[in-house]
mmCIF file of C-alpha atoms in Angstrom:
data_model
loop_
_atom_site.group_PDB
_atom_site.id
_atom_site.type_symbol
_atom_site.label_atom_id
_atom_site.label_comp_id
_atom_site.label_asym_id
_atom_site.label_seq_id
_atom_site.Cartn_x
_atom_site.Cartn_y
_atom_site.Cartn_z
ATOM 1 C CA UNK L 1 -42.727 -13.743 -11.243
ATOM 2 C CA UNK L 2 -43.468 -11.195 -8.637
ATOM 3 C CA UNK L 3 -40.908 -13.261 -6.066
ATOM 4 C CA UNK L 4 -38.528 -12.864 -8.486
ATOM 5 C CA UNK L 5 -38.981 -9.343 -9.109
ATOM 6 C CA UNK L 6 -38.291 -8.326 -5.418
ATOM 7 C CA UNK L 7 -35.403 -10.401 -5.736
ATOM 8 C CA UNK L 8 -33.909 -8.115 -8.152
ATOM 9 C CA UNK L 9 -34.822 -5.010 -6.848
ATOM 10 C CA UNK L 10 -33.287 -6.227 -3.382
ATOM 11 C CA UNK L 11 -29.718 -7.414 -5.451
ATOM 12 C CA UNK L 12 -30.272 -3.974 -6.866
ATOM 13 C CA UNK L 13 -30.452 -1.764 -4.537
ATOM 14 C CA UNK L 14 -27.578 -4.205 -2.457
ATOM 15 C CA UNK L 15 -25.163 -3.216 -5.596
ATOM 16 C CA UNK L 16 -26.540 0.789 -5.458
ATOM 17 C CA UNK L 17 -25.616 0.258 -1.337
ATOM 18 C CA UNK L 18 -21.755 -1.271 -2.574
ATOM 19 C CA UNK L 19 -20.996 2.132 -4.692
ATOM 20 C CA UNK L 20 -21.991 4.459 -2.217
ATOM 21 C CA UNK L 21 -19.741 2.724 0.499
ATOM 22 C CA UNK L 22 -16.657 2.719 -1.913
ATOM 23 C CA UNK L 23 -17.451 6.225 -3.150
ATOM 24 C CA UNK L 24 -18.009 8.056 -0.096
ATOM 25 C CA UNK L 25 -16.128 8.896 3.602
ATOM 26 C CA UNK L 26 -12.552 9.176 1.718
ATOM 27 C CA UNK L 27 -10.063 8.983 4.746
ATOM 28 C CA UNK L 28 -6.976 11.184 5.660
ATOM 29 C CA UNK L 29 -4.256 11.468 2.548
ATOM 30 C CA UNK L 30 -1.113 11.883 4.435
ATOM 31 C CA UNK L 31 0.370 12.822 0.748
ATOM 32 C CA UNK L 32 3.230 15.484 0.524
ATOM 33 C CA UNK L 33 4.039 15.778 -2.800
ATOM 34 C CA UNK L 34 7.318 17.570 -3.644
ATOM 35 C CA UNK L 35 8.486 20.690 -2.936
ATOM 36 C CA UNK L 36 11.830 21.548 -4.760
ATOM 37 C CA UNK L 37 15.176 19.786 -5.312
ATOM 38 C CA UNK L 38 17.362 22.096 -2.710
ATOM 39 C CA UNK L 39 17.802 18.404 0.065
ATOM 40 C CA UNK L 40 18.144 16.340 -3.033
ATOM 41 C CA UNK L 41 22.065 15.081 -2.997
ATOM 42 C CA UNK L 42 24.519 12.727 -3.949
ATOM 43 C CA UNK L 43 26.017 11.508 -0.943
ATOM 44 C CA UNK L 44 29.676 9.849 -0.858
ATOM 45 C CA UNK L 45 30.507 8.670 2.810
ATOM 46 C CA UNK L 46 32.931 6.046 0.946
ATOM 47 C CA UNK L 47 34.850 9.340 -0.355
ATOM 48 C CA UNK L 48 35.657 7.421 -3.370
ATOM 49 C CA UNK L 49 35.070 10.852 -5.452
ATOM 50 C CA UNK L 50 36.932 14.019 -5.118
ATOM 51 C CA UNK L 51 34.931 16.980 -3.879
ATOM 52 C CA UNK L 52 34.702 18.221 -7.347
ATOM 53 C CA UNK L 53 33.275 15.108 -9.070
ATOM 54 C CA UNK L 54 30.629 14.990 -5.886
ATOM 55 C CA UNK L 55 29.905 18.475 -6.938
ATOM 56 C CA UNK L 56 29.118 17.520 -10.191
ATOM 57 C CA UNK L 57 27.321 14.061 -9.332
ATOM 58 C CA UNK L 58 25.172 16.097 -6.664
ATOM 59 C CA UNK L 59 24.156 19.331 -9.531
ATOM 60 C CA UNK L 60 23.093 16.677 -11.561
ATOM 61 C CA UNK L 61 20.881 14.917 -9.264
ATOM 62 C CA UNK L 62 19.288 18.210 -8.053
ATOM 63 C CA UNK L 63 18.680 18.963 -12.288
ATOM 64 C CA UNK L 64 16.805 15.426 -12.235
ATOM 65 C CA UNK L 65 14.846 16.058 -9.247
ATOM 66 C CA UNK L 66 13.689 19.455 -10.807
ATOM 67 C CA UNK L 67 13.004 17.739 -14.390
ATOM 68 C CA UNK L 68 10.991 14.718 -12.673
ATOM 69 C CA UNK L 69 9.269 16.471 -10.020
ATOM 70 C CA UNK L 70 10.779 13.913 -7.973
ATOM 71 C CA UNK L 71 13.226 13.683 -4.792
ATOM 72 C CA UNK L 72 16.752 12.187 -4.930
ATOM 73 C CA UNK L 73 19.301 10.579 -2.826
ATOM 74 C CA UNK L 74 21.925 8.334 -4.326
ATOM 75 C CA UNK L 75 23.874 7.487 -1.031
ATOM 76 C CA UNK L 76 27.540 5.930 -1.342
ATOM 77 C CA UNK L 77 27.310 3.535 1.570
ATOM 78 C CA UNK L 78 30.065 3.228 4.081
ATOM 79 C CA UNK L 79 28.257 1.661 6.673
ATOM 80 C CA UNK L 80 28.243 -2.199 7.677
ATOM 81 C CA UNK L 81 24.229 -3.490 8.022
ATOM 82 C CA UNK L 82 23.863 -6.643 9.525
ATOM 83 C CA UNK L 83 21.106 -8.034 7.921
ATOM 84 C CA UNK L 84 19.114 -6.476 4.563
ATOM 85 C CA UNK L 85 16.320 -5.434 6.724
ATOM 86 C CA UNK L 86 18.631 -2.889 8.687
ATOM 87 C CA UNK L 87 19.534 -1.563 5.021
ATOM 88 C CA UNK L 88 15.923 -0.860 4.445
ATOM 89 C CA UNK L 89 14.909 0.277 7.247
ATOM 90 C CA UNK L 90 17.674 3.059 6.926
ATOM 91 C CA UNK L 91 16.873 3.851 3.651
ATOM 92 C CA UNK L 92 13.159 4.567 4.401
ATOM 93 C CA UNK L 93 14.060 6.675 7.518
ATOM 94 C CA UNK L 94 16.724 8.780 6.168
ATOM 95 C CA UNK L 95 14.523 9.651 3.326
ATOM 96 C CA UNK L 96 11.470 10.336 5.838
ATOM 97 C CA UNK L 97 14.227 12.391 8.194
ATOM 98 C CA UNK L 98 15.200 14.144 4.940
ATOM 99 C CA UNK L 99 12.188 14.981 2.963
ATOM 100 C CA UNK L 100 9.370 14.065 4.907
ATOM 101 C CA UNK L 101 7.282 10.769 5.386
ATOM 102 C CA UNK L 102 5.082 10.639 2.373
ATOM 103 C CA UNK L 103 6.307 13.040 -0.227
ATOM 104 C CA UNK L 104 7.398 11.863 -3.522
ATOM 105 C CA UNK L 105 10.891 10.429 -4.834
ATOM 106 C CA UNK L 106 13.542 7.897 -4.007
ATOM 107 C CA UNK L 107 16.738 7.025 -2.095
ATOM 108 C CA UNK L 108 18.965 4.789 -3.600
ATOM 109 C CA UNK L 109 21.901 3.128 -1.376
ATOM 110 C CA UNK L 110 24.968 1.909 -2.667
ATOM 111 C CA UNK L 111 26.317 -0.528 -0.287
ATOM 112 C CA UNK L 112 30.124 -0.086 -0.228
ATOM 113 C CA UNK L 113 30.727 -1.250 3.783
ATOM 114 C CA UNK L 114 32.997 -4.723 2.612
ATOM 115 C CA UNK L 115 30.050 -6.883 3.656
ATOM 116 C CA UNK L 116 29.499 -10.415 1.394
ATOM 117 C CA UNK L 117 27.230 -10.006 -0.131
ATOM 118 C CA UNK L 118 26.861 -6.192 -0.640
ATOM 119 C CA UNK L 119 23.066 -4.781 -0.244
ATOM 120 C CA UNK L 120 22.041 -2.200 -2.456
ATOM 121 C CA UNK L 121 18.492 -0.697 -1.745
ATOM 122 C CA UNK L 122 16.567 1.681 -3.547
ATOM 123 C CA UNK L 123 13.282 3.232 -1.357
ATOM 124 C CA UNK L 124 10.670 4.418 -3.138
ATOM 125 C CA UNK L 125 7.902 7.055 -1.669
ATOM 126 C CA UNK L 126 5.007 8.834 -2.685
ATOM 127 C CA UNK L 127 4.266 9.118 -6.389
ATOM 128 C CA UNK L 128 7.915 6.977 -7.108
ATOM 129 C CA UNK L 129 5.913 4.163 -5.643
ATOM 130 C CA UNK L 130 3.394 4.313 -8.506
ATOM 131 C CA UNK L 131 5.882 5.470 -11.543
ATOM 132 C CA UNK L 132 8.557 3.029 -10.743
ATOM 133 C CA UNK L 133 6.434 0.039 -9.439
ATOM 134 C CA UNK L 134 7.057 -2.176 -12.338
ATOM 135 C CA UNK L 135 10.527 -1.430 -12.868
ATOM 136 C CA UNK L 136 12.047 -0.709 -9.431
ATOM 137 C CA UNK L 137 13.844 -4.232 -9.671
ATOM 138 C CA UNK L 138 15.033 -3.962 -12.556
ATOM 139 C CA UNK L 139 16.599 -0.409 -12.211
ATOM 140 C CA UNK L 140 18.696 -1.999 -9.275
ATOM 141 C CA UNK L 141 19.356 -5.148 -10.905
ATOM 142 C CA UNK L 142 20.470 -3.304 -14.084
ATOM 143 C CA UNK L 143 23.240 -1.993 -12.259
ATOM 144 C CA UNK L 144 25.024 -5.299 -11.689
ATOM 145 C CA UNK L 145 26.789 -3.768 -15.074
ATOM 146 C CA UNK L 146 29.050 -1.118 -13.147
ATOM 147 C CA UNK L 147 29.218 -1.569 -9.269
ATOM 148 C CA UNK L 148 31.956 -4.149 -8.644
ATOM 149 C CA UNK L 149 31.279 -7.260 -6.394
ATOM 150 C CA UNK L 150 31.647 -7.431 -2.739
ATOM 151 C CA UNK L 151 34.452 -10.128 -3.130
ATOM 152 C CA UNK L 152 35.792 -7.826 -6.072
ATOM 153 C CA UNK L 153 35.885 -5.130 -4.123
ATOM 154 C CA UNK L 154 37.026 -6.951 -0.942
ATOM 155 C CA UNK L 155 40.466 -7.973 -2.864
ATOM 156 C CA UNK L 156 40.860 -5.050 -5.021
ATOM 157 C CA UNK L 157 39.870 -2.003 -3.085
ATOM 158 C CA UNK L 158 37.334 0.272 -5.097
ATOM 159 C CA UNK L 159 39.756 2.595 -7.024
ATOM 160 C CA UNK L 160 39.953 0.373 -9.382
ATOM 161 C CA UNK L 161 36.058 0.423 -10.249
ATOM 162 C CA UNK L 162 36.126 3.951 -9.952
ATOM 163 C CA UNK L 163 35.320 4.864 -14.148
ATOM 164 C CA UNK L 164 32.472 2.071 -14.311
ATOM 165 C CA UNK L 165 31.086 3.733 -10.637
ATOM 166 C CA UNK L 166 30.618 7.136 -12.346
ATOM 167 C CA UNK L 167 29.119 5.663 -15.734
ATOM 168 C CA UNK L 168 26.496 3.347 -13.524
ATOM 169 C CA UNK L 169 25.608 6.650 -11.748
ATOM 170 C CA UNK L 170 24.809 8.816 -14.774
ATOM 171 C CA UNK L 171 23.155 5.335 -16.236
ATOM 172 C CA UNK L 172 20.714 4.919 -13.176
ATOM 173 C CA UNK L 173 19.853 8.716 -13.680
ATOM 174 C CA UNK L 174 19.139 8.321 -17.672
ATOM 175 C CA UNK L 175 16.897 5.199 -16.720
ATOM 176 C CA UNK L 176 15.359 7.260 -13.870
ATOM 177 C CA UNK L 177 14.644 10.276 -15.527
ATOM 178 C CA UNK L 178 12.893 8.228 -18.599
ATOM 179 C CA UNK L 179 10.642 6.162 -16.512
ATOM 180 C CA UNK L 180 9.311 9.054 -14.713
ATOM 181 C CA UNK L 181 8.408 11.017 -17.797
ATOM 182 C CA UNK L 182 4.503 10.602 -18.950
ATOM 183 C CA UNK L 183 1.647 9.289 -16.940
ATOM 184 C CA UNK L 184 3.390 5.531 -16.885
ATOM 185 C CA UNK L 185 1.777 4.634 -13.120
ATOM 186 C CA UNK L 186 0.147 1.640 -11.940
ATOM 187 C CA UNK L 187 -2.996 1.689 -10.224
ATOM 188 C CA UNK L 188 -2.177 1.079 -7.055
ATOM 189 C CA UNK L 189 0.778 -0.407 -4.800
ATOM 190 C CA UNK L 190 0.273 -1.279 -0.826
ATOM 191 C CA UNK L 191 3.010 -0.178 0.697
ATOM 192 C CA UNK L 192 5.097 -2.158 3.908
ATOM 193 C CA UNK L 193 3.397 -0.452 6.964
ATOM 194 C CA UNK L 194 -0.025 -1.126 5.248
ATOM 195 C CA UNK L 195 -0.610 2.439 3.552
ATOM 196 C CA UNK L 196 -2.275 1.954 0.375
ATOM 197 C CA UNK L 197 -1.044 4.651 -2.533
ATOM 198 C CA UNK L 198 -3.335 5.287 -5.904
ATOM 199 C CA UNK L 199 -5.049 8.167 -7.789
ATOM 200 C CA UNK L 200 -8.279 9.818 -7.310
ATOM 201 C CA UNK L 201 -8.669 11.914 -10.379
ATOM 202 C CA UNK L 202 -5.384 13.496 -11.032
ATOM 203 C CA UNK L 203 -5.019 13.583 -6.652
ATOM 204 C CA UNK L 204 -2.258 11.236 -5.239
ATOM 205 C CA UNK L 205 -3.581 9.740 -2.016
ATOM 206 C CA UNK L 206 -1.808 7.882 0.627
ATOM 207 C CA UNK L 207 -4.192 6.094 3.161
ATOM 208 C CA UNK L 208 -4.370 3.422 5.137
ATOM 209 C CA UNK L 209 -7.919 2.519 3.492
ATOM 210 C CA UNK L 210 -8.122 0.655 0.189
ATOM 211 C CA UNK L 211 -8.646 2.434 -2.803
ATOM 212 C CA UNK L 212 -12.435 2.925 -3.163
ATOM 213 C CA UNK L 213 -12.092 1.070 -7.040
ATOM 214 C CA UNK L 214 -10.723 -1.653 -4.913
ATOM 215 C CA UNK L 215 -13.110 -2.328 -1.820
ATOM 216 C CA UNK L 216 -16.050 -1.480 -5.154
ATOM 217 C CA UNK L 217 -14.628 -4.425 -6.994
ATOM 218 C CA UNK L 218 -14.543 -6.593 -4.091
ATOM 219 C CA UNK L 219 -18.328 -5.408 -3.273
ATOM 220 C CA UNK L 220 -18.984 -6.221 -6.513
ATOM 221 C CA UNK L 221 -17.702 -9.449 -6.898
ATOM 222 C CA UNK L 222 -19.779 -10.396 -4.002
ATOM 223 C CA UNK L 223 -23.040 -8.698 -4.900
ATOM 224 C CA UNK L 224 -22.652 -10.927 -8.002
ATOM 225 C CA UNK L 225 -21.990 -14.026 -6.173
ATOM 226 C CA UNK L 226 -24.674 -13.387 -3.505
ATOM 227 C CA UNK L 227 -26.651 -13.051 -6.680
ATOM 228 C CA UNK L 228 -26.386 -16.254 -7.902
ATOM 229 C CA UNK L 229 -26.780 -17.875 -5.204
ATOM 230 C CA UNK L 230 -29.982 -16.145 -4.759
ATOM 231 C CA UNK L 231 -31.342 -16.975 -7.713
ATOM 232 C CA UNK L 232 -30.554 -20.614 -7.338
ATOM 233 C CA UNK L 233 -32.292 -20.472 -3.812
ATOM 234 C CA UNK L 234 -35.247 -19.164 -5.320
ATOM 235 C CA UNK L 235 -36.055 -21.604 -8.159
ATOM 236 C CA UNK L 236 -34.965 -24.634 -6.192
ATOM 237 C CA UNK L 237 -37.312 -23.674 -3.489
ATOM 238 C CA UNK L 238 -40.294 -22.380 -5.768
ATOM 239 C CA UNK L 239 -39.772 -25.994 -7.649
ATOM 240 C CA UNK L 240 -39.937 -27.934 -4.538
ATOM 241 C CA UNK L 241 -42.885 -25.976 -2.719
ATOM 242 C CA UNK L 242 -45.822 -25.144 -4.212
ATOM 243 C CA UNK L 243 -47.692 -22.908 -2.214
ATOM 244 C CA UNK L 244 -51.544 -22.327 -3.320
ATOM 245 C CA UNK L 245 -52.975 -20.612 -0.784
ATOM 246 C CA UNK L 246 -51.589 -18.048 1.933
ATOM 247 C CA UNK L 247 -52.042 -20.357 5.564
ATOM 248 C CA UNK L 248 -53.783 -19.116 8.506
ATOM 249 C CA UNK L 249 -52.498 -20.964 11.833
ATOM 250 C CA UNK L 250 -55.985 -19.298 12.988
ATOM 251 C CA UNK L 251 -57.744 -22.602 11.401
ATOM 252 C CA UNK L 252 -56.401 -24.999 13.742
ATOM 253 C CA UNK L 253 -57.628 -23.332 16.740
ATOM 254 C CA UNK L 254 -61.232 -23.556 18.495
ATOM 255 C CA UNK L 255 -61.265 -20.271 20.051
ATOM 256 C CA UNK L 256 -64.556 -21.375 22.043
ATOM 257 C CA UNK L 257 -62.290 -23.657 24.060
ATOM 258 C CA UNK L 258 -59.203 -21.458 25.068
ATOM 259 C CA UNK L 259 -59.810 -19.341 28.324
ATOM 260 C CA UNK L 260 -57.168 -16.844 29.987
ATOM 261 C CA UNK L 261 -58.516 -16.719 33.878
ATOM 262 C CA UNK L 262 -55.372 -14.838 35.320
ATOM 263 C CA UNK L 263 -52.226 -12.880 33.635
ATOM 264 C CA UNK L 264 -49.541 -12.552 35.595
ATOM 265 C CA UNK L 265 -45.943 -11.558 35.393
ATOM 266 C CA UNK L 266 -43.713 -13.629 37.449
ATOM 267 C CA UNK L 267 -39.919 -12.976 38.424
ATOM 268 C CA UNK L 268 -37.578 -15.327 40.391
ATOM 269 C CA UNK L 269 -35.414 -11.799 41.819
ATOM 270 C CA UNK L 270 -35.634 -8.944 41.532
ATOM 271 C CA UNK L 271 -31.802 -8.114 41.534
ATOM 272 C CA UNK L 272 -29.892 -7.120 38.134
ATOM 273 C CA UNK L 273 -25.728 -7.101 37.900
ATOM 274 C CA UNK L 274 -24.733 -4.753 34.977
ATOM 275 C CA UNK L 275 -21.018 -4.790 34.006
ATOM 276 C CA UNK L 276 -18.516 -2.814 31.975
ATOM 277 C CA UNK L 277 -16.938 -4.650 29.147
ATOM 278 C CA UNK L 278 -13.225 -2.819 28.459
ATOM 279 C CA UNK L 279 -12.494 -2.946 24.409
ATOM 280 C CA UNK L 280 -8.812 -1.668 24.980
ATOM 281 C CA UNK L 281 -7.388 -5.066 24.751
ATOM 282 C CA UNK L 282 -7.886 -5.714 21.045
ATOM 283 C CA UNK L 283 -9.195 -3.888 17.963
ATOM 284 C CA UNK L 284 -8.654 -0.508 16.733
ATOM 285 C CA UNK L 285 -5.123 0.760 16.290
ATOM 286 C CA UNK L 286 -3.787 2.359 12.430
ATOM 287 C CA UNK L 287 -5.748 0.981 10.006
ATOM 288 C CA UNK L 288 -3.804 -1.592 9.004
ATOM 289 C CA UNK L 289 -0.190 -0.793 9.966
ATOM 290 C CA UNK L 290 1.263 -4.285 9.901
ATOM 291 C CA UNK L 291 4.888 -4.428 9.228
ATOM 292 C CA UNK L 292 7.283 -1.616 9.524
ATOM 293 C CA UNK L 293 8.828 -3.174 12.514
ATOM 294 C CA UNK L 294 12.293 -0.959 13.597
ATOM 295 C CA UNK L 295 10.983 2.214 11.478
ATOM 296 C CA UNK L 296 11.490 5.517 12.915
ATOM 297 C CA UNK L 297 8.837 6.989 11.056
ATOM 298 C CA UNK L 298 5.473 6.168 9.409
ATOM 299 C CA UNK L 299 5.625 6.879 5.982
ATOM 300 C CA UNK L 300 4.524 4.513 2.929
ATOM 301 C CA UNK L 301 7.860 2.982 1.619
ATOM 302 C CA UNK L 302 8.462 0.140 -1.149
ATOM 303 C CA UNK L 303 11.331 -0.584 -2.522
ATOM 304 C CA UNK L 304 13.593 -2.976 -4.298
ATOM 305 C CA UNK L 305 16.690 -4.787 -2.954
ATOM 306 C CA UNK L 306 19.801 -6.088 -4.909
ATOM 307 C CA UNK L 307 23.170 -8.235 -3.433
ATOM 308 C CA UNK L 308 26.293 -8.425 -5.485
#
């Protein structure tokens, strides 16, 4: 019993070892958090809206962004993307440009350039990515219900969908504003460019480290494991050998007949070559920034993409 005794104080103090590494040495939180809603807008470069109705389109999306805490860009689109990634990868950057990387809110694109089929994206940063996580494709899906198809529009030109535009824009707000009241939030979301976002305590962070209660679980998981396998190691083992006495290799030598007559230390050269081995050529680098190719700037986006 005393084998397997230190075998459990070893597994023991392993699993003491695996909290203290996901508990301690937090890294940089490049968090930003929100500031007020003065750069939050409603942007119509399709100038389907007088400059009155934009008025009142962009005074409501600044009263959202003050209720939710939460930046806002809904973003008429005019321009012609080639490919969805080129959609995204404005999205994220104009709402880095515009609010800076890492704070918290959203910009939603309305893809109105003629291209079949059109790409609407909605980017998500900062605490968005946590509130909305769950429902980001559905609040772009959802909106299948007013914005006109490219083909539609194609044929038809937009005037025609000009009521349903306006009612799908007040509707996205509603379903914005009441899944970003309450602590709704999942626990953690990784991010394209390999930042991780989650809670510590009431404290948004956004690192490029795992979340401590994630690298824990995986420590965990493998503590347990490694326990197991322990165990079974030790009673196969103490079955199949049974030791009785501790073994002295001492026994099976005659010290009467071994004699040392000269000690010597014997090299072939006496020449040594020491060299430098460079570590610049692999390794290193952010923590984990895969992805994000085209990006102007490094903040944690995700986000949720819809053609019609």
């Amino acid at each position: 019993m005393k084998g397997f005794a230190r075998l459990c104080a070893i597994i023991a103090a392993a699993v003491l070892v695996a909290l203290l590494v996901a508990n301690i040495g937090y890294p940089k939180n490049y968090a930003s958090g929100y500031k007020d809603s003065s750069k939050s807008a409603f942007i119509d470069t399709k100038e389907l809206f007088t400059p009155e109705e934009v008025k009142k389109f962009d005074d409501r999306v600044k009263a959202v962004s003050e209720q939710t805490k939460m930046n806002i860009i809904i973003y008429l689109n005019s321009t012609y993307y080639s490919t969805d990634w080129d959609t995204i990868v404005f999205t994220d950057d104009e709402y880095d440009r515009t609010f800076g990387e890492d704070s918290d809110g959203i910009f939603y694109l309305i893809d109105f350039s003629g291209r079949s089929p059109a790409t609407d994206h909605m980017s998500l940063s900062g605490r968005a990515c946590l509130q909305l996580d769950d429902v980001k494709q559905y609040m772009v899906d959802s909106m299948d219900s007013y914005l006109p198809s490219s083909s539609a529009v194609n044929a038809d030109g937009l005037a025609v969908y000009k009521d349903n535009i306006a009612q799908g824009i007040d509707y996205f707000l509603d379903t914005f504003t009441n899944y970003c009241d309450g602590d709704r939030e999942v626990d953690y979301v990784h991010t394209d460019n390999g930042k991780y976002i989650f809670r510590r305590g009431k404290e948004l962070y956004v690192t490029y480290n795992k979340p401590p209660f994630l690298r824990f679980r995986i420590l965990l998981i493998g503590e347990i494991a490694g326990f197991i396998v322990g165990l079974i190691v030790y009673f196969s083992t103490k079955s199949t050998y049974k030791f009785k006495a501790k073994v002295d290799p001492g026994v099976y030598l005659d010290r009467s007949d071994v004699h040392f007559y000269t000690r010597t230390d014997a090299f072939l050269r006496s020449h040594t070559s020491r060299y430098n081995i460079s570590s610049s050529s692999g390794g290193g680098g952010g923590g984990g920034r895969g992805g994000g190719g085209g990006h102007s700037f490094s903040g944690g986006h995700t986000g949720a993409t819809h053609h019609r």
